[in-house]
Short mmCIF file of C-alpha atoms in Angstrom, two decimals:
data_model
loop_
_atom_site.label_atom_id
_atom_site.label_comp_id
_atom_site.label_asym_id
_atom_site.label_seq_id
_atom_site.Cartn_x
_atom_site.Cartn_y
_atom_site.Cartn_z
CA MET A 1330 113.80 -8.81 9.74
CA LEU A 1331 112.96 -11.95 11.41
CA PHE A 1332 109.32 -12.29 13.45
CA ASP A 1333 108.06 -15.33 15.81
CA PHE A 1334 104.81 -17.10 15.32
CA SER A 1335 102.87 -17.42 17.90
CA GLY A 1336 102.39 -15.08 20.48
CA THR A 1337 103.89 -12.64 18.22
CA LEU A 1338 102.45 -12.30 14.98
CA PHE A 1339 99.43 -14.78 15.61
CA ARG A 1340 97.71 -15.87 18.90
CA VAL A 1341 95.90 -19.35 19.25
CA GLU A 1342 92.28 -19.20 20.12
CA SER A 1343 91.70 -19.20 24.20
CA THR A 1344 91.30 -22.84 25.34
CA GLU A 1345 87.56 -23.10 26.14
CA SER A 1346 87.06 -21.70 22.29
CA TRP A 1347 89.17 -24.80 21.70
CA LEU A 1348 87.29 -27.11 23.55
CA ARG A 1349 84.37 -25.82 22.19
CA ALA A 1350 84.82 -25.84 18.50
CA VAL A 1351 86.07 -29.66 18.46
CA LEU A 1352 82.93 -31.06 20.54
CA ASP A 1353 80.55 -28.77 17.98
CA GLU A 1354 82.58 -30.23 14.99
CA THR A 1355 82.83 -33.70 16.88
CA GLY A 1356 79.00 -33.84 17.74
CA HIS A 1357 79.91 -33.92 21.56
CA THR A 1358 77.92 -31.80 24.51
CA LEU A 1359 78.96 -31.27 28.07
CA PRO A 1360 77.11 -29.44 30.26
CA GLU A 1361 78.05 -25.67 30.65
CA PRO A 1362 79.73 -25.59 33.97
CA GLU A 1363 81.57 -29.56 32.79
CA LEU A 1364 82.84 -28.09 29.42
CA ARG A 1365 84.47 -24.79 31.73
CA ALA A 1366 85.96 -26.55 34.20
CA THR A 1367 87.37 -29.08 31.19
CA ALA A 1368 88.64 -26.27 29.03
CA ARG A 1369 89.98 -24.88 32.75
CA SER A 1370 92.09 -28.58 33.24
CA LEU A 1371 93.23 -28.54 29.67
CA GLU A 1372 94.98 -24.70 30.35
CA ALA A 1373 96.65 -25.88 33.60
CA VAL A 1374 98.02 -29.19 31.97
CA GLY A 1375 99.50 -26.88 28.83
CA ALA A 1376 97.64 -28.66 26.24
CA LEU A 1377 97.04 -26.19 23.67
CA PRO A 1378 99.88 -25.65 21.33
CA GLY A 1379 100.70 -21.57 21.60
CA GLY A 1380 98.49 -21.23 24.68
CA ALA A 1381 99.51 -21.53 28.72
CA SER A 1382 102.76 -23.76 29.61
CA PRO A 1383 102.07 -26.75 31.36
CA VAL A 1384 102.05 -25.58 35.27
CA GLN A 1385 103.61 -29.15 36.17
CA LEU A 1386 105.08 -31.25 33.60
CA PRO A 1387 104.82 -34.62 33.86
CA ALA A 1388 108.13 -36.80 34.72
CA HIS A 1389 107.28 -39.34 31.42
CA LEU A 1390 106.91 -36.40 29.04
CA ALA A 1391 109.59 -34.51 30.64
CA GLY A 1392 112.18 -35.64 28.01
CA VAL A 1393 109.46 -35.62 24.90
CA TRP A 1394 108.43 -31.73 25.76
CA ALA A 1395 112.08 -30.69 25.85
CA VAL A 1396 112.55 -32.01 22.16
CA ARG A 1397 109.46 -31.41 20.72
CA ASP A 1398 109.64 -29.33 18.20
CA GLU A 1399 112.03 -30.67 16.58
CA SER A 1400 109.75 -33.05 14.81
CA ALA A 1401 106.20 -33.30 14.10
CA GLU A 1402 105.74 -36.71 15.70
CA LEU A 1403 107.52 -35.19 18.61
CA HIS A 1404 105.12 -32.22 18.48
CA ARG A 1405 102.19 -34.47 18.49
CA ALA A 1406 103.45 -36.82 20.92
CA ALA A 1407 104.21 -33.94 23.48
CA TYR A 1408 100.48 -32.37 23.38
CA THR A 1409 98.44 -35.15 23.60
CA GLY A 1410 99.79 -36.39 26.11
CA LEU A 1411 99.34 -33.44 28.20
CA SER A 1412 95.59 -33.36 27.19
CA ARG A 1413 95.27 -37.02 27.77
CA GLN A 1414 95.92 -36.46 31.79
CA VAL A 1415 92.45 -34.50 31.38
CA ALA A 1416 89.14 -36.87 30.90
CA LEU A 1417 87.19 -36.25 27.89
CA PRO A 1418 84.16 -38.34 27.01
CA ASP A 1419 85.58 -39.83 23.72
CA PRO A 1420 89.13 -41.10 23.13
CA ALA A 1421 89.30 -39.67 19.58
CA LEU A 1422 89.26 -36.04 21.19
CA TYR A 1423 92.80 -35.39 21.91
CA ASP A 1424 93.54 -36.18 18.24
CA SER A 1425 90.80 -33.81 17.75
CA LEU A 1426 91.79 -31.49 19.05
CA TYR A 1427 95.50 -31.49 18.58
CA GLU A 1428 94.27 -31.28 14.59
CA ARG A 1429 91.44 -28.00 14.94
CA HIS A 1430 95.25 -25.82 17.01
CA MET A 1431 96.94 -26.36 13.31
CA THR A 1432 93.86 -24.75 11.41
CA PRO A 1433 93.71 -21.70 9.91
CA ALA A 1434 90.76 -20.78 12.18
CA ALA A 1435 91.98 -21.42 16.03
CA TRP A 1436 94.49 -18.14 14.89
CA SER A 1437 94.17 -14.74 14.84
CA PRO A 1438 96.83 -12.52 14.32
CA TYR A 1439 97.32 -8.84 16.58
CA PRO A 1440 95.42 -6.45 14.57
CA ASP A 1441 98.83 -4.36 13.61
CA ALA A 1442 100.63 -7.62 12.45
CA ALA A 1443 99.10 -6.25 8.53
CA GLU A 1444 100.32 -2.93 8.40
CA VAL A 1445 103.73 -3.89 9.98
CA LEU A 1446 104.82 -6.71 7.28
CA ARG A 1447 103.01 -4.62 4.65
CA VAL A 1448 105.81 -1.37 5.55
CA LEU A 1449 107.84 -3.66 6.14
CA ARG A 1450 107.23 -5.04 2.34
CA GLU A 1451 107.10 -1.35 0.70
CA ARG A 1452 110.57 -0.53 2.31
CA GLY A 1453 111.91 -3.36 0.41
CA ILE A 1454 112.84 -5.02 3.70
CA GLY A 1455 112.98 -9.07 3.64
CA VAL A 1456 110.72 -10.82 6.07
CA GLY A 1457 111.58 -14.37 7.48
CA VAL A 1458 109.22 -16.35 10.15
CA VAL A 1459 110.95 -18.46 12.18
CA SER A 1460 108.86 -20.40 14.87
CA ASN A 1461 109.39 -23.66 16.60
CA ILE A 1462 106.80 -26.10 15.35
CA GLY A 1463 105.78 -29.09 14.60
CA TRP A 1464 103.57 -28.12 11.75
CA ASP A 1465 102.96 -26.27 8.13
CA LEU A 1466 101.72 -23.03 9.69
CA ARG A 1467 102.10 -21.39 5.57
CA PRO A 1468 98.22 -21.83 5.62
CA VAL A 1469 97.26 -19.41 8.62
CA PHE A 1470 99.51 -16.82 6.76
CA ARG A 1471 97.39 -17.83 3.41
CA GLU A 1472 94.26 -17.78 4.92
CA HIS A 1473 94.65 -14.50 6.79
CA GLY A 1474 96.26 -12.86 3.84
CA LEU A 1475 99.60 -12.36 5.50
CA ASP A 1476 101.44 -14.46 3.13
CA ARG A 1477 102.08 -12.15 0.31
CA TYR A 1478 104.51 -10.33 2.93
CA VAL A 1479 106.37 -13.16 3.98
CA ASP A 1480 109.75 -14.36 2.11
CA ALA A 1481 111.06 -17.50 4.06
CA TYR A 1482 109.79 -19.72 6.74
CA VAL A 1483 111.98 -21.53 8.52
CA LEU A 1484 110.12 -24.12 10.56
CA SER A 1485 111.82 -26.10 13.58
CA TYR A 1486 110.28 -29.49 12.29
CA GLU A 1487 111.63 -28.96 9.00
CA HIS A 1488 115.29 -28.50 9.94
CA GLY A 1489 115.35 -30.55 13.22
CA VAL A 1490 116.70 -28.03 15.43
CA GLN A 1491 114.51 -25.46 17.07
CA LYS A 1492 115.24 -22.47 18.98
CA PRO A 1493 117.48 -20.86 20.76
CA ASP A 1494 119.90 -23.09 18.38
CA PRO A 1495 121.42 -20.18 16.13
CA ARG A 1496 121.74 -23.13 13.50
CA LEU A 1497 117.81 -21.74 13.20
CA PHE A 1498 118.20 -18.27 12.57
CA SER A 1499 121.24 -18.87 10.64
CA VAL A 1500 119.04 -20.72 8.10
CA ALA A 1501 116.45 -17.85 7.70
CA CYS A 1502 119.50 -14.92 7.36
CA ALA A 1503 120.76 -17.27 4.61
CA ALA A 1504 117.39 -17.82 3.21
CA LEU A 1505 117.08 -13.76 2.88
CA GLY A 1506 120.23 -13.05 1.98
CA ALA A 1507 121.17 -11.27 4.91
CA ASP A 1508 123.91 -10.29 6.92
CA PRO A 1509 122.80 -11.28 10.82
CA ARG A 1510 124.32 -8.18 12.46
CA GLN A 1511 121.63 -6.12 9.86
CA VAL A 1512 118.72 -8.28 11.40
CA VAL A 1513 116.12 -7.85 13.55
CA MET A 1514 114.62 -10.93 15.70
CA VAL A 1515 111.21 -9.60 16.87
CA GLY A 1516 109.44 -12.30 19.48
CA ASP A 1517 107.88 -13.30 22.76
CA SER A 1518 110.19 -15.21 24.22
CA LYS A 1519 113.31 -14.33 25.45
CA GLU A 1520 114.78 -17.70 26.43
CA ALA A 1521 114.10 -18.73 22.66
CA ASP A 1522 114.21 -15.61 20.48
CA GLY A 1523 117.10 -14.37 22.47
CA GLY A 1524 119.25 -17.15 20.78
CA ALA A 1525 119.24 -14.87 17.56
CA ALA A 1526 121.56 -12.43 19.42
CA ALA A 1527 124.45 -15.01 19.13
CA LEU A 1528 124.50 -14.18 15.24
CA GLY A 1529 125.09 -10.73 16.13
CA CYS A 1530 121.24 -9.98 15.83
CA ARG A 1531 119.01 -7.43 17.57
CA VAL A 1532 116.94 -8.87 19.04
CA HIS A 1533 113.30 -7.01 20.21
CA TYR A 1534 110.90 -8.47 22.73
CA VAL A 1535 106.62 -8.35 22.61
CA ASP A 1536 104.60 -9.85 25.48
CA HIS A 1537 102.58 -12.63 24.87
CA LEU A 1538 98.98 -11.60 25.12
CA PRO A 1539 95.46 -12.24 24.07
CA VAL A 1540 94.56 -10.44 20.37
CA THR A 1541 92.64 -8.07 22.10
CA ASP A 1542 95.49 -6.92 25.16
CA ARG A 1543 97.98 -6.10 22.07
CA PRO A 1544 96.66 -3.51 19.56
CA ASP A 1545 99.85 -2.23 18.70
CA ALA A 1546 103.04 -3.81 20.09
CA LEU A 1547 104.65 -4.50 16.67
CA LEU A 1548 104.48 -1.16 14.99
CA PRO A 1549 107.36 0.48 17.08
CA VAL A 1550 109.57 -2.63 14.90
CA LEU A 1551 108.51 -0.33 12.36
CA HIS A 1552 111.89 2.23 13.37
CA LEU A 1553 114.15 -0.42 14.37
CA VAL A 1554 115.08 -0.67 10.39
CA GLY A 1555 115.55 1.93 7.73
#
């Protein structure tokens, strides 16, 4: 079984939490109304990876946005480019925000993620994580105790290919030694994760919701495999 990362097994913190953490870490302060307004602006421009998509994508970022998950450099350029549309008290904060989202503290597993992965391991079913991403998410899984259940990580930036390109799913199936026709891909994006269907994988979708609003959406996948 293959899983997407963001919005499927884990969810990133809220944009306001993200901004507050970075301001605290760097010793900056903003009046409360300004902090909340800035967080709303950052959310609107889509500055938080794993958060909301841009309401309107600037023309000068359209090219890098389309291929943002193909390398670490492109990913950083896309998201720091978006965040720079919003005024912050120190130019260094744009990179600090980007660094924050790559930390385990910025991510929370969905409530049923551990149980689902544990049961799959007990049943002897191989598990792979296939993610469009520009950084190494393995420390997030280790910090939250889920790395023990994952047999393979296939990350777009490490292969220069991003979902829905079937090649990324093919790499994942090969890493598990699995026939794609016997594999289920679980994700939150019909556009990206649906690419697995081109190989013959079954695809199961979950909603990309806050952790508190999605307590058990992963549990049904246990009925999709023997």
